[in-house]
Amino acid sequence: MKKTLIAFGALLACAGTVQAQSSVTISGLMDAYAGSMRMAGDPGRTNVLGSGGLTTSWFGFTGVEDLGGGLNASFKLTSFMRVDTGSMGRFNGDPFFSRDASVGLGGGFGNVQLGRGLAPNFLPTIIANPFGDSFTFSPLVLHANVTTARWTTPTTPSDTGWSNQILYSTPSFGGLKANLHYQFGEQSSNTGNDGKRNLGINALYFGGPVTLVGFYERAQISNPVNPGVITTGGVPDTKKNWMLGGAYDAGFLKAFLTYGQSKADIANFTGKTTSLGVDVPLGGGSVKAGVARTEVSGSYNGTRTTGTVGYDYFLSKRTDVYAMLMHDSVTSLSSGTSVGIGVRHRF
């Protein structure tokens, strides 16, 4: 009996050790807004109950296991969703785990993740503008990633997430960290496109009140649905884009500035984007304002300017409410104005 109790105690001790060394977290964010939307060139106004006013709604699972010797294993399985309809993904046909689906190893050398994850453009873009990752109201994010009925030339060549990817993240060196991205094209050699792939790098620096960011991408593979070769007029194309940006927190306000360019080798397209923004603490929240201007030249010559101002008020550390007003204008098109109020909750 005594030996049995000792053995049982040892088993519980081992189980406790394993539990202490491993963890799985369920987390997410729900964001919904009511708005009246009209982008430049739209023939009319649309009243909506939308999802993702300031942040794309998502939920999922992440985990890490301590393997000893400074080595750890981790995984990410997170999904986008639309709160307004309960549908999965950002749009119909989006992969179920379109936000993250990866497994990796980390340690003193940094971290390596295999699977689907962030593209090089994502973190620098959302860090260097006052509206973060808002695909509804952030001028910089809209110009980089979102097409409208009248504006079909976003500057990001291949989505904000890449599938079939190896992602290496360096350790932090005095506040500086870099991420190296390689996406396999997975194209058969009999198509002549087996050398097509996506490459990219970004760098992030956080030092007191100063934040600096930058990225470069060379994309030949589309994302996220059934990744295939990017083509222009049926001919395989290569698209490149880069951006430099930063922010300075003076306490009474935080200022943002970015500049970037995009270019397609075969398609007659060049885009240049400049953005400015401020975030001013006020009451229990902050006033946010930003503007982005993109000049496109090539087969189409035109300029798009989008400006947004709004207020984001935190009811708690996890819940905030917001109100946004946005104006969008494009060369030779009627301008449009949008307004929205929403609530965001983290768990």
mmCIF file of C-alpha atoms in Angstrom:
data_model
loop_
_atom_site.group_PDB
_atom_site.id
_atom_site.type_symbol
_atom_site.label_atom_id
_atom_site.label_comp_id
_atom_site.label_asym_id
_atom_site.label_seq_id
_atom_site.Cartn_x
_atom_site.Cartn_y
_atom_site.Cartn_z
ATOM 1 C CA MET A 1 0.000 0.000 0.000
ATOM 2 C CA LYS A 2 2.811 2.381 0.932
ATOM 3 C CA LYS A 3 4.619 1.666 -2.362
ATOM 4 C CA THR A 4 1.369 2.279 -4.214
ATOM 5 C CA LEU A 5 0.886 5.643 -2.521
ATOM 6 C CA ILE A 6 4.498 6.603 -3.262
ATOM 7 C CA ALA A 7 4.075 5.642 -6.914
ATOM 8 C CA PHE A 8 0.788 7.567 -7.109
ATOM 9 C CA GLY A 9 2.426 10.591 -5.507
ATOM 10 C CA ALA A 10 5.285 10.432 -7.999
ATOM 11 C CA LEU A 11 2.796 10.256 -10.865
ATOM 12 C CA LEU A 12 0.957 13.341 -9.589
ATOM 13 C CA ALA A 13 4.267 15.168 -9.235
ATOM 14 C CA CYS A 14 5.189 14.350 -12.824
ATOM 15 C CA ALA A 15 1.755 15.435 -14.019
ATOM 16 C CA GLY A 16 2.153 18.702 -12.132
ATOM 17 C CA THR A 17 5.530 19.261 -13.759
ATOM 18 C CA VAL A 18 4.139 18.645 -17.226
ATOM 19 C CA GLN A 19 1.252 20.994 -16.530
ATOM 20 C CA ALA A 20 3.618 23.694 -15.343
ATOM 21 C CA GLN A 21 5.743 23.378 -18.463
ATOM 22 C CA SER A 22 2.878 23.414 -20.982
ATOM 23 C CA SER A 23 0.062 25.869 -21.565
ATOM 24 C CA VAL A 24 -2.810 26.338 -24.019
ATOM 25 C CA THR A 25 -4.632 29.664 -24.275
ATOM 26 C CA ILE A 26 -8.052 30.362 -25.753
ATOM 27 C CA SER A 27 -8.351 34.005 -26.761
ATOM 28 C CA GLY A 28 -10.009 36.288 -29.255
ATOM 29 C CA LEU A 29 -11.625 39.617 -30.038
ATOM 30 C CA MET A 30 -15.137 40.523 -31.121
ATOM 31 C CA ASP A 31 -15.742 43.839 -32.925
ATOM 32 C CA ALA A 32 -19.043 45.009 -34.381
ATOM 33 C CA TYR A 33 -20.235 48.413 -35.600
ATOM 34 C CA ALA A 34 -23.263 50.137 -37.060
ATOM 35 C CA GLY A 35 -22.466 52.477 -39.922
ATOM 36 C CA SER A 36 -23.470 54.348 -43.021
ATOM 37 C CA MET A 37 -20.811 53.728 -45.671
ATOM 38 C CA ARG A 38 -20.000 55.402 -48.976
ATOM 39 C CA MET A 39 -16.577 55.115 -50.601
ATOM 40 C CA ALA A 40 -15.342 57.299 -53.463
ATOM 41 C CA GLY A 41 -17.230 56.560 -56.656
ATOM 42 C CA ASP A 42 -20.056 54.627 -54.979
ATOM 43 C CA PRO A 43 -23.390 55.504 -56.585
ATOM 44 C CA GLY A 44 -25.191 55.440 -53.245
ATOM 45 C CA ARG A 45 -24.915 55.000 -49.495
ATOM 46 C CA THR A 46 -25.164 51.645 -47.676
ATOM 47 C CA ASN A 47 -26.338 51.301 -44.084
ATOM 48 C CA VAL A 48 -24.662 48.319 -42.435
ATOM 49 C CA LEU A 49 -24.266 46.347 -39.245
ATOM 50 C CA GLY A 50 -20.679 45.277 -39.872
ATOM 51 C CA SER A 51 -17.918 43.251 -38.268
ATOM 52 C CA GLY A 52 -14.395 44.486 -37.618
ATOM 53 C CA GLY A 53 -14.700 48.254 -37.442
ATOM 54 C CA LEU A 54 -11.333 48.728 -35.719
ATOM 55 C CA THR A 55 -10.084 45.130 -35.555
ATOM 56 C CA THR A 56 -11.010 42.068 -37.601
ATOM 57 C CA SER A 57 -12.893 39.735 -35.255
ATOM 58 C CA TRP A 58 -11.079 36.483 -34.445
ATOM 59 C CA PHE A 59 -10.730 33.631 -31.969
ATOM 60 C CA GLY A 60 -8.459 30.665 -31.545
ATOM 61 C CA PHE A 61 -5.928 28.639 -29.642
ATOM 62 C CA THR A 62 -2.233 29.124 -28.937
ATOM 63 C CA GLY A 63 0.079 26.950 -26.909
ATOM 64 C CA VAL A 64 3.664 26.574 -25.767
ATOM 65 C CA GLU A 65 5.624 23.723 -24.199
ATOM 66 C CA ASP A 66 8.929 24.091 -22.370
ATOM 67 C CA LEU A 67 11.233 21.399 -23.752
ATOM 68 C CA GLY A 68 14.093 22.238 -21.397
ATOM 69 C CA GLY A 69 17.517 23.636 -22.139
ATOM 70 C CA GLY A 70 16.011 26.957 -23.233
ATOM 71 C CA LEU A 71 14.021 25.293 -26.066
ATOM 72 C CA ASN A 72 10.251 25.487 -26.476
ATOM 73 C CA ALA A 73 7.620 24.245 -28.916
ATOM 74 C CA SER A 74 4.569 26.314 -29.852
ATOM 75 C CA PHE A 75 1.481 26.297 -32.047
ATOM 76 C CA LYS A 76 -1.121 28.788 -33.278
ATOM 77 C CA LEU A 77 -4.607 27.987 -34.595
ATOM 78 C CA THR A 78 -6.662 31.163 -34.926
ATOM 79 C CA SER A 79 -9.625 32.021 -37.141
ATOM 80 C CA PHE A 80 -11.163 35.213 -38.447
ATOM 81 C CA MET A 81 -14.929 35.528 -38.209
ATOM 82 C CA ARG A 82 -17.754 37.942 -39.004
ATOM 83 C CA VAL A 83 -19.765 38.903 -35.932
ATOM 84 C CA ASP A 84 -22.606 40.402 -37.995
ATOM 85 C CA THR A 85 -23.509 37.058 -39.614
ATOM 86 C CA GLY A 86 -21.665 34.454 -37.551
ATOM 87 C CA SER A 87 -19.773 33.364 -40.679
ATOM 88 C CA MET A 88 -16.185 32.168 -40.520
ATOM 89 C CA GLY A 89 -13.393 34.007 -42.321
ATOM 90 C CA ARG A 90 -13.042 37.574 -43.519
ATOM 91 C CA PHE A 91 -15.024 36.727 -46.652
ATOM 92 C CA ASN A 92 -16.661 33.684 -48.256
ATOM 93 C CA GLY A 93 -14.015 31.138 -49.174
ATOM 94 C CA ASP A 94 -11.428 32.375 -46.665
ATOM 95 C CA PRO A 95 -9.584 29.404 -45.068
ATOM 96 C CA PHE A 96 -10.951 28.422 -41.651
ATOM 97 C CA PHE A 97 -7.666 29.157 -39.862
ATOM 98 C CA SER A 98 -6.791 32.095 -42.117
ATOM 99 C CA ARG A 99 -5.259 34.149 -39.278
ATOM 100 C CA ASP A 100 -2.750 31.545 -38.034
ATOM 101 C CA ALA A 101 -2.105 27.844 -38.536
ATOM 102 C CA SER A 102 1.463 27.053 -37.558
ATOM 103 C CA VAL A 103 3.796 25.025 -35.364
ATOM 104 C CA GLY A 104 7.313 25.998 -34.386
ATOM 105 C CA LEU A 105 10.365 25.873 -32.165
ATOM 106 C CA GLY A 106 11.945 28.716 -30.217
ATOM 107 C CA GLY A 107 14.906 29.449 -28.006
ATOM 108 C CA GLY A 108 17.905 31.702 -27.653
ATOM 109 C CA PHE A 109 18.298 31.645 -31.447
ATOM 110 C CA GLY A 110 14.858 33.169 -31.950
ATOM 111 C CA ASN A 111 11.767 31.400 -33.256
ATOM 112 C CA VAL A 112 10.897 29.374 -36.377
ATOM 113 C CA GLN A 113 7.261 28.834 -37.392
ATOM 114 C CA LEU A 114 5.977 26.579 -40.193
ATOM 115 C CA GLY A 115 2.530 27.047 -41.727
ATOM 116 C CA ARG A 116 0.242 30.020 -42.290
ATOM 117 C CA GLY A 117 1.080 33.294 -40.576
ATOM 118 C CA LEU A 118 1.574 37.023 -40.977
ATOM 119 C CA ALA A 119 2.968 38.485 -44.195
ATOM 120 C CA PRO A 120 5.930 40.923 -43.896
ATOM 121 C CA ASN A 121 3.700 43.971 -44.540
ATOM 122 C CA PHE A 122 1.243 43.412 -41.698
ATOM 123 C CA LEU A 123 3.002 44.394 -38.453
ATOM 124 C CA PRO A 124 4.760 47.515 -39.817
ATOM 125 C CA THR A 125 1.509 48.747 -41.354
ATOM 126 C CA ILE A 126 -0.650 48.387 -38.249
ATOM 127 C CA ILE A 127 2.052 49.690 -35.875
ATOM 128 C CA ALA A 128 2.706 52.871 -37.884
ATOM 129 C CA ASN A 129 -0.849 54.236 -37.994
ATOM 130 C CA PRO A 130 -3.211 55.353 -35.204
ATOM 131 C CA PHE A 131 -6.050 53.024 -36.258
ATOM 132 C CA GLY A 132 -4.036 49.798 -35.959
ATOM 133 C CA ASP A 133 -5.400 46.922 -38.011
ATOM 134 C CA SER A 134 -8.725 48.499 -38.985
ATOM 135 C CA PHE A 135 -9.681 47.317 -42.474
ATOM 136 C CA THR A 136 -12.754 49.563 -42.301
ATOM 137 C CA PHE A 137 -11.518 52.983 -41.136
ATOM 138 C CA SER A 138 -7.686 53.073 -41.248
ATOM 139 C CA PRO A 139 -6.618 55.101 -44.338
ATOM 140 C CA LEU A 140 -3.205 53.384 -44.557
ATOM 141 C CA VAL A 141 -4.635 49.863 -44.236
ATOM 142 C CA LEU A 142 -7.368 50.604 -46.780
ATOM 143 C CA HIS A 143 -4.897 51.886 -49.375
ATOM 144 C CA ALA A 144 -2.593 48.919 -48.841
ATOM 145 C CA ASN A 145 -5.099 46.077 -48.750
ATOM 146 C CA VAL A 146 -8.717 46.844 -49.627
ATOM 147 C CA THR A 147 -10.318 47.171 -53.038
ATOM 148 C CA THR A 148 -13.580 49.020 -53.602
ATOM 149 C CA ALA A 149 -15.999 49.069 -56.516
ATOM 150 C CA ARG A 150 -14.004 51.975 -58.002
ATOM 151 C CA TRP A 151 -10.494 51.476 -56.577
ATOM 152 C CA THR A 152 -8.914 48.156 -57.569
ATOM 153 C CA THR A 153 -5.210 48.908 -57.052
ATOM 154 C CA PRO A 154 -4.218 48.169 -53.424
ATOM 155 C CA THR A 155 -0.465 48.433 -52.888
ATOM 156 C CA THR A 156 0.025 45.145 -50.997
ATOM 157 C CA PRO A 157 0.646 42.445 -53.618
ATOM 158 C CA SER A 158 -0.365 39.283 -51.756
ATOM 159 C CA ASP A 159 -2.604 39.662 -48.688
ATOM 160 C CA THR A 160 -1.629 40.259 -45.053
ATOM 161 C CA GLY A 161 -1.120 36.545 -44.371
ATOM 162 C CA TRP A 162 0.956 33.967 -46.250
ATOM 163 C CA SER A 163 0.302 30.238 -46.460
ATOM 164 C CA ASN A 164 2.972 27.512 -46.898
ATOM 165 C CA GLN A 165 5.451 29.734 -45.059
ATOM 166 C CA ILE A 166 8.666 29.462 -43.090
ATOM 167 C CA LEU A 167 8.896 32.408 -40.703
ATOM 168 C CA TYR A 168 12.057 33.089 -38.721
ATOM 169 C CA SER A 169 11.934 35.732 -35.973
ATOM 170 C CA THR A 170 15.193 36.946 -34.464
ATOM 171 C CA PRO A 171 15.699 37.618 -30.747
ATOM 172 C CA SER A 172 15.425 41.272 -29.702
ATOM 173 C CA PHE A 173 18.690 43.206 -29.858
ATOM 174 C CA GLY A 174 18.347 46.405 -27.853
ATOM 175 C CA GLY A 175 14.744 46.838 -28.962
ATOM 176 C CA LEU A 176 15.381 45.785 -32.591
ATOM 177 C CA LYS A 177 13.780 42.653 -33.987
ATOM 178 C CA ALA A 178 13.473 41.255 -37.520
ATOM 179 C CA ASN A 179 11.268 38.654 -39.223
ATOM 180 C CA LEU A 180 12.313 36.729 -42.345
ATOM 181 C CA HIS A 181 9.516 35.252 -44.500
ATOM 182 C CA TYR A 182 9.704 32.564 -47.209
ATOM 183 C CA GLN A 183 6.573 31.186 -48.871
ATOM 184 C CA PHE A 184 6.816 28.078 -51.027
ATOM 185 C CA GLY A 185 4.997 28.473 -54.324
ATOM 186 C CA GLU A 186 4.101 24.760 -54.509
ATOM 187 C CA GLN A 187 3.961 24.916 -58.312
ATOM 188 C CA SER A 188 4.608 21.856 -60.433
ATOM 189 C CA SER A 189 7.769 21.795 -62.529
ATOM 190 C CA ASN A 190 5.775 20.915 -65.638
ATOM 191 C CA THR A 191 4.168 24.372 -65.567
ATOM 192 C CA GLY A 192 7.485 26.202 -65.681
ATOM 193 C CA ASN A 193 6.485 28.099 -62.548
ATOM 194 C CA ASP A 194 8.226 25.904 -59.975
ATOM 195 C CA GLY A 195 10.640 28.744 -59.158
ATOM 196 C CA LYS A 196 7.844 31.120 -58.168
ATOM 197 C CA ARG A 197 7.696 32.012 -54.453
ATOM 198 C CA ASN A 198 7.263 34.905 -52.055
ATOM 199 C CA LEU A 199 10.100 36.501 -50.076
ATOM 200 C CA GLY A 200 10.030 39.242 -47.496
ATOM 201 C CA ILE A 201 11.557 40.827 -44.427
ATOM 202 C CA ASN A 202 10.455 43.329 -41.829
ATOM 203 C CA ALA A 203 12.198 45.089 -38.950
ATOM 204 C CA LEU A 204 10.697 46.610 -35.811
ATOM 205 C CA TYR A 205 12.434 48.892 -33.322
ATOM 206 C CA PHE A 206 10.975 49.977 -29.988
ATOM 207 C CA GLY A 207 13.113 52.367 -27.940
ATOM 208 C CA GLY A 208 11.364 54.529 -25.373
ATOM 209 C CA PRO A 209 9.137 57.054 -27.167
ATOM 210 C CA VAL A 210 10.507 56.100 -30.608
ATOM 211 C CA THR A 211 9.109 53.340 -32.821
ATOM 212 C CA LEU A 212 10.609 52.553 -36.237
ATOM 213 C CA VAL A 213 9.329 49.970 -38.727
ATOM 214 C CA GLY A 214 9.993 48.836 -42.273
ATOM 215 C CA PHE A 215 9.313 45.966 -44.658
ATOM 216 C CA TYR A 216 10.098 44.681 -48.137
ATOM 217 C CA GLU A 217 8.156 42.058 -50.115
ATOM 218 C CA ARG A 218 8.641 40.360 -53.457
ATOM 219 C CA ALA A 219 5.500 38.413 -54.290
ATOM 220 C CA GLN A 220 4.910 35.924 -57.096
ATOM 221 C CA ILE A 221 2.265 33.807 -55.327
ATOM 222 C CA SER A 222 -1.272 34.941 -54.493
ATOM 223 C CA ASN A 223 -2.952 34.428 -51.111
ATOM 224 C CA PRO A 224 -4.952 33.289 -49.222
ATOM 225 C CA VAL A 225 -7.297 30.986 -51.154
ATOM 226 C CA ASN A 226 -5.616 28.205 -53.170
ATOM 227 C CA PRO A 227 -2.293 30.074 -53.537
ATOM 228 C CA GLY A 228 -1.287 30.303 -57.176
ATOM 229 C CA VAL A 229 1.003 32.303 -59.421
ATOM 230 C CA ILE A 230 0.196 36.017 -59.693
ATOM 231 C CA THR A 231 -0.610 36.821 -63.311
ATOM 232 C CA THR A 232 -1.243 39.915 -65.394
ATOM 233 C CA GLY A 233 -3.079 39.263 -68.638
ATOM 234 C CA GLY A 234 -2.338 35.561 -68.196
ATOM 235 C CA VAL A 235 1.412 36.165 -67.852
ATOM 236 C CA PRO A 236 3.192 35.344 -64.528
ATOM 237 C CA ASP A 237 4.009 38.602 -62.755
ATOM 238 C CA THR A 238 6.229 39.738 -59.891
ATOM 239 C CA LYS A 239 5.050 42.466 -57.561
ATOM 240 C CA LYS A 240 7.233 44.309 -55.068
ATOM 241 C CA ASN A 241 6.439 46.732 -52.284
ATOM 242 C CA TRP A 242 8.208 48.367 -49.384
ATOM 243 C CA MET A 243 7.436 50.821 -46.635
ATOM 244 C CA LEU A 244 9.309 52.778 -43.961
ATOM 245 C CA GLY A 245 7.538 54.337 -41.025
ATOM 246 C CA GLY A 246 7.607 55.264 -37.413
ATOM 247 C CA ALA A 247 5.943 56.886 -34.463
ATOM 248 C CA TYR A 248 6.958 59.234 -31.668
ATOM 249 C CA ASP A 249 5.138 59.312 -28.342
ATOM 250 C CA ALA A 250 5.451 62.760 -26.770
ATOM 251 C CA GLY A 251 3.051 61.903 -23.967
ATOM 252 C CA PHE A 252 0.392 64.445 -24.848
ATOM 253 C CA LEU A 253 0.165 62.923 -28.340
ATOM 254 C CA LYS A 254 1.619 60.146 -30.480
ATOM 255 C CA ALA A 255 2.528 61.050 -34.076
ATOM 256 C CA PHE A 256 2.806 58.599 -37.010
ATOM 257 C CA LEU A 257 4.452 58.858 -40.441
ATOM 258 C CA THR A 258 4.957 56.358 -43.298
ATOM 259 C CA TYR A 259 6.121 56.325 -46.907
ATOM 260 C CA GLY A 260 6.124 53.365 -49.273
ATOM 261 C CA GLN A 261 6.142 52.283 -52.892
ATOM 262 C CA SER A 262 4.766 49.347 -54.868
ATOM 263 C CA LYS A 263 5.509 48.154 -58.393
ATOM 264 C CA ALA A 264 4.532 45.343 -60.742
ATOM 265 C CA ASP A 265 7.138 44.097 -63.228
ATOM 266 C CA ILE A 266 4.755 43.235 -66.076
ATOM 267 C CA ALA A 267 1.597 45.137 -65.167
ATOM 268 C CA ASN A 268 2.027 48.806 -65.906
ATOM 269 C CA PHE A 269 1.621 49.881 -62.284
ATOM 270 C CA THR A 270 3.529 52.007 -59.765
ATOM 271 C CA GLY A 271 2.073 53.241 -56.480
ATOM 272 C CA LYS A 272 3.458 55.698 -53.929
ATOM 273 C CA THR A 273 1.758 56.087 -50.546
ATOM 274 C CA THR A 274 2.331 58.640 -47.779
ATOM 275 C CA SER A 275 0.428 58.635 -44.491
ATOM 276 C CA LEU A 276 0.281 60.859 -41.412
ATOM 277 C CA GLY A 277 -1.542 60.292 -38.141
ATOM 278 C CA VAL A 278 -1.921 61.328 -34.509
ATOM 279 C CA ASP A 279 -3.335 59.706 -31.380
ATOM 280 C CA VAL A 280 -4.183 62.171 -28.588
ATOM 281 C CA PRO A 281 -5.153 60.890 -25.092
ATOM 282 C CA LEU A 282 -8.400 62.487 -23.947
ATOM 283 C CA GLY A 283 -10.593 61.475 -21.035
ATOM 284 C CA GLY A 284 -10.704 57.706 -20.747
ATOM 285 C CA GLY A 285 -9.745 57.185 -24.361
ATOM 286 C CA SER A 286 -8.071 58.932 -27.283
ATOM 287 C CA VAL A 287 -8.796 61.035 -30.344
ATOM 288 C CA LYS A 288 -7.439 59.403 -33.492
ATOM 289 C CA ALA A 289 -6.850 61.113 -36.822
ATOM 290 C CA GLY A 290 -5.038 60.013 -39.962
ATOM 291 C CA VAL A 291 -4.744 60.566 -43.695
ATOM 292 C CA ALA A 292 -3.225 58.494 -46.505
ATOM 293 C CA ARG A 293 -2.516 59.605 -50.076
ATOM 294 C CA THR A 294 -1.648 57.149 -52.861
ATOM 295 C CA GLU A 295 -0.488 58.232 -56.316
ATOM 296 C CA VAL A 296 -0.817 55.559 -59.010
ATOM 297 C CA SER A 297 0.829 55.791 -62.419
ATOM 298 C CA GLY A 298 0.913 53.473 -65.403
ATOM 299 C CA SER A 299 -2.050 52.199 -67.394
ATOM 300 C CA TYR A 300 -4.138 54.156 -64.881
ATOM 301 C CA ASN A 301 -3.075 57.531 -63.518
ATOM 302 C CA GLY A 302 -4.831 58.815 -60.448
ATOM 303 C CA THR A 303 -4.688 59.754 -56.793
ATOM 304 C CA ARG A 304 -6.631 58.510 -53.807
ATOM 305 C CA THR A 305 -6.811 60.455 -50.542
ATOM 306 C CA THR A 306 -8.557 59.065 -47.467
ATOM 307 C CA GLY A 307 -8.872 60.743 -44.075
ATOM 308 C CA THR A 308 -10.416 59.506 -40.831
ATOM 309 C CA VAL A 309 -11.029 61.092 -37.437
ATOM 310 C CA GLY A 310 -12.601 59.396 -34.440
ATOM 311 C CA TYR A 311 -12.712 58.754 -30.719
ATOM 312 C CA ASP A 312 -11.985 55.456 -28.955
ATOM 313 C CA TYR A 313 -13.136 55.195 -25.313
ATOM 314 C CA PHE A 314 -12.167 52.306 -23.000
ATOM 315 C CA LEU A 315 -14.852 51.076 -20.615
ATOM 316 C CA SER A 316 -12.298 48.596 -19.194
ATOM 317 C CA LYS A 317 -8.976 47.035 -20.178
ATOM 318 C CA ARG A 318 -10.829 44.607 -22.423
ATOM 319 C CA THR A 319 -13.772 46.613 -23.752
ATOM 320 C CA ASP A 320 -13.907 49.870 -25.694
ATOM 321 C CA VAL A 321 -16.452 51.803 -27.740
ATOM 322 C CA TYR A 322 -15.630 54.013 -30.730
ATOM 323 C CA ALA A 323 -17.040 56.478 -33.235
ATOM 324 C CA MET A 324 -15.374 57.133 -36.631
ATOM 325 C CA LEU A 325 -15.885 59.578 -39.515
ATOM 326 C CA MET A 326 -14.078 58.927 -42.818
ATOM 327 C CA HIS A 327 -13.828 60.818 -46.122
ATOM 328 C CA ASP A 328 -12.587 59.103 -49.298
ATOM 329 C CA SER A 329 -11.749 60.782 -52.631
ATOM 330 C CA VAL A 330 -10.354 59.486 -55.938
ATOM 331 C CA THR A 331 -9.387 61.356 -59.118
ATOM 332 C CA SER A 332 -12.370 61.955 -61.434
ATOM 333 C CA LEU A 333 -14.830 60.273 -59.048
ATOM 334 C CA SER A 334 -17.402 61.623 -56.637
ATOM 335 C CA SER A 335 -16.106 61.536 -53.066
ATOM 336 C CA GLY A 336 -17.700 59.512 -50.298
ATOM 337 C CA THR A 337 -18.173 59.904 -46.548
ATOM 338 C CA SER A 338 -18.663 57.091 -44.030
ATOM 339 C CA VAL A 339 -19.543 57.070 -40.351
ATOM 340 C CA GLY A 340 -19.623 54.247 -37.823
ATOM 341 C CA ILE A 341 -20.002 53.554 -34.102
ATOM 342 C CA GLY A 342 -18.966 50.270 -32.578
ATOM 343 C CA VAL A 343 -17.864 48.167 -29.629
ATOM 344 C CA ARG A 344 -14.799 45.929 -29.280
ATOM 345 C CA HIS A 345 -14.270 43.229 -26.629
ATOM 346 C CA ARG A 346 -11.200 41.070 -25.976
ATOM 347 C CA PHE A 347 -11.219 37.735 -24.171
#
